[in-house]
Amino acid sequence: MNFSIRQIFTFREVMRSGSISQAARTVGRTQPAVSTMISTLEGELGFSLFVREQGKLIPTPEARFFLEECEAVLERIERIERTVSKIRSHEAGKLRVACHPAAAGLFMPRILTDFLQGKDELEVSLIMRSSDVIEDLIASQQFDIGFAETPVPRPSVKQMDFDLESVCIVPESDPLAAAEQITPQDLDGAPMAVLFDKHPMTVRTEAAFQRSGCRFRRRLELRTWAPGLQFVAAGMCYMICDMITAYGCLQQRQTTSGLAIRRFTPRISSSVSILTPGYATQSLTSEAFTTRLCKAIENMQSEMETCLGR
C-alpha cells in the first residue's frame, strides 16, 4: 500500500461530513479532486469505502473500521506537530546547565526564571560545580551549557569568553567608600577576604599588590565569595571579588546593606566563559538560552559600569 497522510485526512473529513462537497471545502480542494483521492485510496486498500444509496454517501463497514485506525494515526501526527511547534519555540525539551558558585545563587537562577516563562514543558537541570568540574561535564556532553571561570581552550569544549572587571567591596561606613576607585595603596596591610592560594583571582590580586610595593594581608580564606560579603558588612575585612558577586549585591540591596562597590585599580580580570560541547550540535533550546545568557552578561556589565562610574 502506498497511501498518503493527505488521503487519510481527506477520508476522515468525508466520514465526518458525510459529503464529498463539504469535505472538499474543509480540506481546501475541489470536489473532483476529493473524489479522485478517495477513489485512489480505495484502490490502494483493495476495498470500497463508500456506496451511494438514493444520492447519499454511505460508509461501508470496512470504512468505519478503517476510520478507527486513521483517527489514531492522525491524532499521533497532530501530537507530533504540537511537539515540533513547542520544540521550535523552545517550549519543550530538556536543558542541562552547570554553573560555577559565583553565579549559581542568584545570577543564573534569575536568567533561567525569565527564560522559562511560558515554557511549562521545558525541563531544566541546574547544578553548581567548580569550574574545572564543569569543564569536564561539558567535554563529556553530560551537560548542554556550562558557565564557569575561563578554562584553557581544548577541542572538546567550545567557549565564549567574557573579560569581566573585578571590583572592590568595602563597608559602606568605611572612609574608603567615599573614594571613586580603590588602589593597593589604600589597602596596604588591610585585612582581606580572599579565595584559596592557587585561585587565579588570588594570584592576580597578590601580584598587583606586590607590583605596587604594598602588603597583601590575608585574613579570611574562602572557597567562594558569598560568605565574604557578610564579613565585609561586619567591618572585618575588605574584598576584591568578581563582578558577578558584586552584581548580586546590586540586585539584593535589601539583604546586603552595609556594602559599597568601588572600582579597583589596577584592573584585575575575572574572566568567565559560556561552555558548550565541542563535538556535539547544540539543541535549539540550548542555542536560545546561550543567546539569553550572553545578553544577561552584557546587561550586567552595563549596569556595573553605571554603578562604578558614580
Short mmCIF file of C-alpha atoms in Angstrom, two decimals:
data_model
loop_
_atom_site.label_atom_id
_atom_site.label_comp_id
_atom_site.label_asym_id
_atom_site.label_seq_id
_atom_site.Cartn_x
_atom_site.Cartn_y
_atom_site.Cartn_z
CA MET A 1 0.00 0.00 0.00
CA ASN A 2 1.15 3.49 -0.81
CA PHE A 3 -1.38 5.98 0.54
CA SER A 4 -0.59 9.38 2.00
CA ILE A 5 -1.43 11.29 5.14
CA ARG A 6 -3.39 13.73 2.98
CA GLN A 7 -5.57 10.88 1.75
CA ILE A 8 -6.20 9.68 5.30
CA PHE A 9 -7.05 13.21 6.44
CA THR A 10 -9.40 13.72 3.49
CA PHE A 11 -11.08 10.36 4.15
CA ARG A 12 -11.71 11.36 7.76
CA GLU A 13 -13.30 14.62 6.68
CA VAL A 14 -15.60 12.78 4.26
CA MET A 15 -16.60 10.42 7.07
CA ARG A 16 -17.25 13.32 9.43
CA SER A 17 -19.29 15.39 6.99
CA GLY A 18 -20.95 12.59 5.00
CA SER A 19 -20.43 14.70 1.91
CA ILE A 20 -17.73 14.96 -0.74
CA SER A 21 -18.54 18.62 -1.35
CA GLN A 22 -18.41 19.56 2.34
CA ALA A 23 -15.16 17.67 2.83
CA ALA A 24 -13.71 19.47 -0.21
CA ARG A 25 -14.47 22.83 1.39
CA THR A 26 -12.88 21.71 4.68
CA VAL A 27 -9.63 20.49 3.13
CA GLY A 28 -9.46 23.34 0.62
CA ARG A 29 -9.65 21.24 -2.56
CA THR A 30 -12.12 20.83 -5.40
CA GLN A 31 -14.89 18.25 -5.25
CA PRO A 32 -13.47 16.25 -8.22
CA ALA A 33 -10.04 16.22 -6.53
CA VAL A 34 -11.50 14.80 -3.34
CA SER A 35 -13.50 12.19 -5.28
CA THR A 36 -10.34 11.14 -7.11
CA MET A 37 -8.38 10.98 -3.83
CA ILE A 38 -10.99 8.69 -2.23
CA SER A 39 -11.12 6.51 -5.33
CA THR A 40 -7.32 6.21 -5.36
CA LEU A 41 -7.34 5.35 -1.66
CA GLU A 42 -9.89 2.59 -2.26
CA GLY A 43 -7.65 1.21 -4.97
CA GLU A 44 -4.70 1.11 -2.60
CA LEU A 45 -6.75 -0.53 0.16
CA GLY A 46 -8.42 -3.06 -2.08
CA PHE A 47 -11.95 -2.47 -0.81
CA SER A 48 -14.73 0.11 -1.10
CA LEU A 49 -15.11 2.80 1.48
CA PHE A 50 -18.44 4.28 0.37
CA VAL A 51 -21.56 3.32 -1.56
CA ARG A 52 -24.22 5.65 -2.90
CA GLU A 53 -27.82 4.96 -1.98
CA GLN A 54 -30.54 7.33 -3.19
CA GLY A 55 -27.96 10.07 -3.74
CA LYS A 56 -26.43 9.71 -0.28
CA LEU A 57 -22.86 8.69 0.51
CA ILE A 58 -22.96 5.69 2.86
CA PRO A 59 -19.76 4.41 4.55
CA THR A 60 -19.14 0.69 4.29
CA PRO A 61 -18.43 -1.37 7.46
CA GLU A 62 -14.81 -1.54 6.33
CA ALA A 63 -14.72 2.27 6.20
CA ARG A 64 -15.89 2.56 9.80
CA PHE A 65 -13.27 0.08 11.00
CA PHE A 66 -10.57 1.80 8.90
CA LEU A 67 -11.58 5.17 10.39
CA GLU A 68 -10.64 3.99 13.88
CA GLU A 69 -7.08 3.36 12.72
CA CYS A 70 -6.99 6.63 10.80
CA GLU A 71 -8.09 8.59 13.86
CA ALA A 72 -5.25 7.03 15.88
CA VAL A 73 -2.70 7.86 13.17
CA LEU A 74 -3.91 11.43 12.74
CA GLU A 75 -4.04 12.02 16.48
CA ARG A 76 -0.44 10.90 16.72
CA ILE A 77 0.55 13.18 13.83
CA GLU A 78 -1.24 16.13 15.42
CA ARG A 79 0.59 15.43 18.67
CA ILE A 80 3.88 15.36 16.78
CA GLU A 81 3.02 18.67 15.14
CA ARG A 82 2.31 20.22 18.55
CA THR A 83 5.56 18.86 19.92
CA VAL A 84 7.54 20.15 16.93
CA SER A 85 5.96 23.57 17.40
CA LYS A 86 6.94 23.61 21.07
CA ILE A 87 10.47 22.49 20.30
CA ARG A 88 10.77 25.17 17.62
CA SER A 89 9.65 27.83 20.10
CA HIS A 90 11.83 26.33 22.91
CA GLU A 91 8.73 25.46 24.96
CA ALA A 92 9.52 21.77 25.36
CA GLY A 93 12.53 19.53 25.77
CA LYS A 94 15.39 19.44 28.26
CA LEU A 95 18.13 21.88 29.17
CA ARG A 96 21.06 20.93 31.40
CA VAL A 97 23.08 23.79 32.88
CA ALA A 98 26.20 23.55 35.06
CA CYS A 99 27.16 26.77 36.83
CA HIS A 100 30.08 27.89 38.99
CA PRO A 101 29.33 29.07 42.55
CA ALA A 102 29.56 32.83 41.97
CA ALA A 103 26.63 32.74 39.54
CA ALA A 104 24.65 29.80 40.91
CA GLY A 105 22.99 31.57 43.83
CA LEU A 106 21.32 34.49 42.07
CA PHE A 107 22.62 35.40 38.62
CA MET A 108 21.86 32.12 36.81
CA PRO A 109 18.52 31.39 38.56
CA ARG A 110 17.22 34.83 37.58
CA ILE A 111 18.15 34.30 33.95
CA LEU A 112 16.55 30.86 33.94
CA THR A 113 13.40 32.19 35.61
CA ASP A 114 12.99 34.72 32.84
CA PHE A 115 13.79 32.17 30.12
CA LEU A 116 11.30 29.61 31.45
CA GLN A 117 8.31 31.93 31.38
CA GLY A 118 5.60 30.31 29.21
CA LYS A 119 7.65 27.13 28.75
CA ASP A 120 5.82 24.76 31.10
CA GLU A 121 7.04 21.63 29.31
CA LEU A 122 10.71 22.58 29.27
CA GLU A 123 12.63 20.56 31.86
CA VAL A 124 15.77 22.12 33.34
CA SER A 125 18.61 20.61 35.33
CA LEU A 126 20.78 23.17 37.13
CA ILE A 127 23.78 22.14 39.20
CA MET A 128 26.54 24.08 40.93
CA ARG A 129 30.06 22.75 40.49
CA SER A 130 33.60 24.13 40.49
CA SER A 131 34.81 25.48 37.16
CA ASP A 132 37.20 22.61 36.46
CA VAL A 133 34.42 20.05 37.05
CA ILE A 134 32.07 22.00 34.78
CA GLU A 135 34.65 21.91 32.01
CA ASP A 136 34.76 18.10 32.18
CA LEU A 137 30.96 17.81 32.32
CA ILE A 138 30.69 19.82 29.12
CA ALA A 139 33.52 18.00 27.38
CA SER A 140 31.84 14.65 28.12
CA GLN A 141 28.46 16.02 26.91
CA GLN A 142 26.78 15.35 30.24
CA PHE A 143 25.51 18.95 30.27
CA ASP A 144 24.39 21.29 27.48
CA ILE A 145 25.74 24.59 28.81
CA GLY A 146 28.40 25.43 31.34
CA PHE A 147 29.05 28.81 32.92
CA ALA A 148 32.45 28.90 34.55
CA GLU A 149 35.72 30.70 35.01
CA THR A 150 37.52 30.75 31.66
CA PRO A 151 39.44 27.50 31.10
CA VAL A 152 42.42 26.71 28.92
CA PRO A 153 40.96 26.02 25.43
CA ARG A 154 40.50 22.39 24.38
CA PRO A 155 38.90 20.83 21.27
CA SER A 156 36.12 19.07 23.20
CA VAL A 157 34.76 22.36 24.57
CA LYS A 158 33.52 25.43 22.70
CA GLN A 159 33.79 28.59 24.73
CA MET A 160 32.62 32.19 24.58
CA ASP A 161 34.85 34.28 26.84
CA PHE A 162 33.91 37.46 28.71
CA ASP A 163 36.69 39.51 30.29
CA LEU A 164 34.98 40.97 33.35
CA GLU A 165 36.45 43.55 35.68
CA SER A 166 37.00 42.65 39.33
CA VAL A 167 35.71 45.15 41.89
CA CYS A 168 36.41 46.06 45.49
CA ILE A 169 33.75 45.72 48.16
CA VAL A 170 34.14 47.75 51.33
CA PRO A 171 31.95 48.51 54.34
CA GLU A 172 29.52 51.29 53.50
CA SER A 173 30.56 53.19 56.63
CA ASP A 174 34.28 52.90 55.84
CA PRO A 175 36.14 56.06 54.71
CA LEU A 176 37.18 54.20 51.55
CA ALA A 177 33.52 54.09 50.49
CA ALA A 178 33.86 57.80 49.62
CA ALA A 179 36.58 57.04 47.04
CA GLU A 180 35.73 56.71 43.34
CA GLN A 181 38.33 53.97 42.99
CA ILE A 182 40.49 51.96 45.33
CA THR A 183 44.18 51.06 44.87
CA PRO A 184 46.62 48.69 46.57
CA GLN A 185 47.98 51.71 48.48
CA ASP A 186 44.52 52.20 50.04
CA LEU A 187 44.52 48.58 51.21
CA ASP A 188 48.19 48.30 52.19
CA GLY A 189 48.26 45.90 55.15
CA ALA A 190 44.44 45.92 55.45
CA PRO A 191 42.66 42.63 56.31
CA MET A 192 41.39 40.92 53.15
CA ALA A 193 38.97 38.12 52.36
CA VAL A 194 40.49 36.04 49.56
CA LEU A 195 39.96 32.76 47.77
CA PHE A 196 42.31 29.82 48.16
CA ASP A 197 46.00 30.20 47.27
CA LYS A 198 46.02 28.86 43.72
CA HIS A 199 42.86 30.56 42.53
CA PRO A 200 43.65 32.89 39.59
CA MET A 201 41.96 35.85 41.29
CA THR A 202 44.11 35.43 44.40
CA VAL A 203 47.27 35.13 42.33
CA ARG A 204 46.46 38.22 40.24
CA THR A 205 45.43 40.31 43.21
CA GLU A 206 48.53 39.48 45.23
CA ALA A 207 50.67 40.24 42.17
CA ALA A 208 49.03 43.67 41.84
CA PHE A 209 49.87 44.46 45.47
CA GLN A 210 53.45 43.29 45.04
CA ARG A 211 53.95 45.44 41.94
CA SER A 212 52.73 48.43 43.94
CA GLY A 213 55.05 47.63 46.84
CA CYS A 214 52.10 47.05 49.16
CA ARG A 215 51.44 44.37 51.73
CA PHE A 216 48.69 41.87 50.82
CA ARG A 217 47.26 40.72 54.14
CA ARG A 218 45.07 37.61 54.03
CA ARG A 219 42.74 37.46 56.97
CA LEU A 220 39.97 35.17 55.67
CA GLU A 221 40.45 32.41 53.11
CA LEU A 222 37.27 31.32 51.33
CA ARG A 223 36.15 28.73 48.77
CA THR A 224 33.57 31.11 47.29
CA TRP A 225 32.99 34.84 47.55
CA ALA A 226 29.47 34.75 49.01
CA PRO A 227 30.46 34.38 52.70
CA GLY A 228 32.88 37.26 52.31
CA LEU A 229 30.02 39.70 51.83
CA GLN A 230 28.92 39.15 55.41
CA PHE A 231 32.44 39.58 56.74
CA VAL A 232 32.87 42.85 54.83
CA ALA A 233 29.49 44.16 56.00
CA ALA A 234 30.58 43.42 59.58
CA GLY A 235 33.71 45.53 59.07
CA MET A 236 36.09 42.59 59.45
CA CYS A 237 37.82 42.90 56.08
CA TYR A 238 37.81 44.17 52.51
CA MET A 239 37.33 42.05 49.41
CA ILE A 240 38.37 42.26 45.76
CA CYS A 241 35.99 39.90 44.00
CA ASP A 242 34.43 39.01 40.68
CA MET A 243 31.84 41.23 39.02
CA ILE A 244 29.06 38.63 39.22
CA THR A 245 29.22 38.50 43.02
CA ALA A 246 29.16 42.30 43.18
CA TYR A 247 26.26 42.40 40.74
CA GLY A 248 24.34 40.18 43.12
CA CYS A 249 24.80 42.90 45.75
CA LEU A 250 23.12 45.40 43.44
CA GLN A 251 20.20 43.06 42.87
CA GLN A 252 19.78 42.34 46.59
CA ARG A 253 20.32 45.70 48.21
CA GLN A 254 17.84 44.90 50.98
CA THR A 255 19.81 41.82 52.09
CA THR A 256 23.33 43.15 51.51
CA SER A 257 23.03 46.62 53.02
CA GLY A 258 26.20 47.95 54.58
CA LEU A 259 28.29 47.32 51.46
CA ALA A 260 29.80 49.69 48.90
CA ILE A 261 31.09 48.58 45.48
CA ARG A 262 34.04 50.50 44.05
CA ARG A 263 36.35 50.18 41.05
CA PHE A 264 39.77 48.70 41.80
CA THR A 265 42.90 49.95 40.05
CA PRO A 266 44.97 48.40 38.51
CA ARG A 267 42.34 46.37 36.68
CA ILE A 268 42.20 42.69 37.66
CA SER A 269 40.46 40.37 35.23
CA SER A 270 37.90 37.81 36.37
CA SER A 271 37.13 36.21 33.04
CA VAL A 272 34.17 33.84 32.68
CA SER A 273 33.03 31.67 29.78
CA ILE A 274 29.92 30.04 28.37
CA LEU A 275 30.91 26.46 27.58
CA THR A 276 29.20 24.03 25.19
CA PRO A 277 30.26 20.58 23.95
CA GLY A 278 32.83 20.77 21.18
CA TYR A 279 31.83 17.53 19.47
CA ALA A 280 28.04 17.89 19.59
CA THR A 281 25.46 20.10 17.91
CA GLN A 282 23.60 22.45 20.26
CA SER A 283 19.86 21.98 20.54
CA LEU A 284 17.64 24.91 19.55
CA THR A 285 16.78 25.41 23.22
CA SER A 286 20.44 25.41 24.21
CA GLU A 287 21.22 27.95 21.50
CA ALA A 288 18.35 30.18 22.63
CA PHE A 289 19.46 30.07 26.25
CA THR A 290 23.07 30.76 25.26
CA THR A 291 21.87 33.90 23.48
CA ARG A 292 19.86 34.90 26.56
CA LEU A 293 22.86 34.31 28.82
CA CYS A 294 25.12 36.42 26.58
CA LYS A 295 22.61 39.26 26.74
CA ALA A 296 22.40 38.99 30.52
CA ILE A 297 26.19 39.24 30.83
CA GLU A 298 26.21 42.32 28.60
CA ASN A 299 23.43 43.91 30.67
CA MET A 300 25.34 43.16 33.86
CA GLN A 301 28.47 44.85 32.50
CA SER A 302 26.45 47.89 31.52
CA GLU A 303 24.78 48.19 34.93
CA MET A 304 28.06 47.69 36.74
CA GLU A 305 29.73 50.37 34.62
CA THR A 306 26.98 52.76 35.70
CA CYS A 307 27.47 51.77 39.31
CA LEU A 308 31.27 52.11 39.21
CA GLY A 309 31.13 55.37 37.26
CA ARG A 310 29.45 57.25 40.05
#
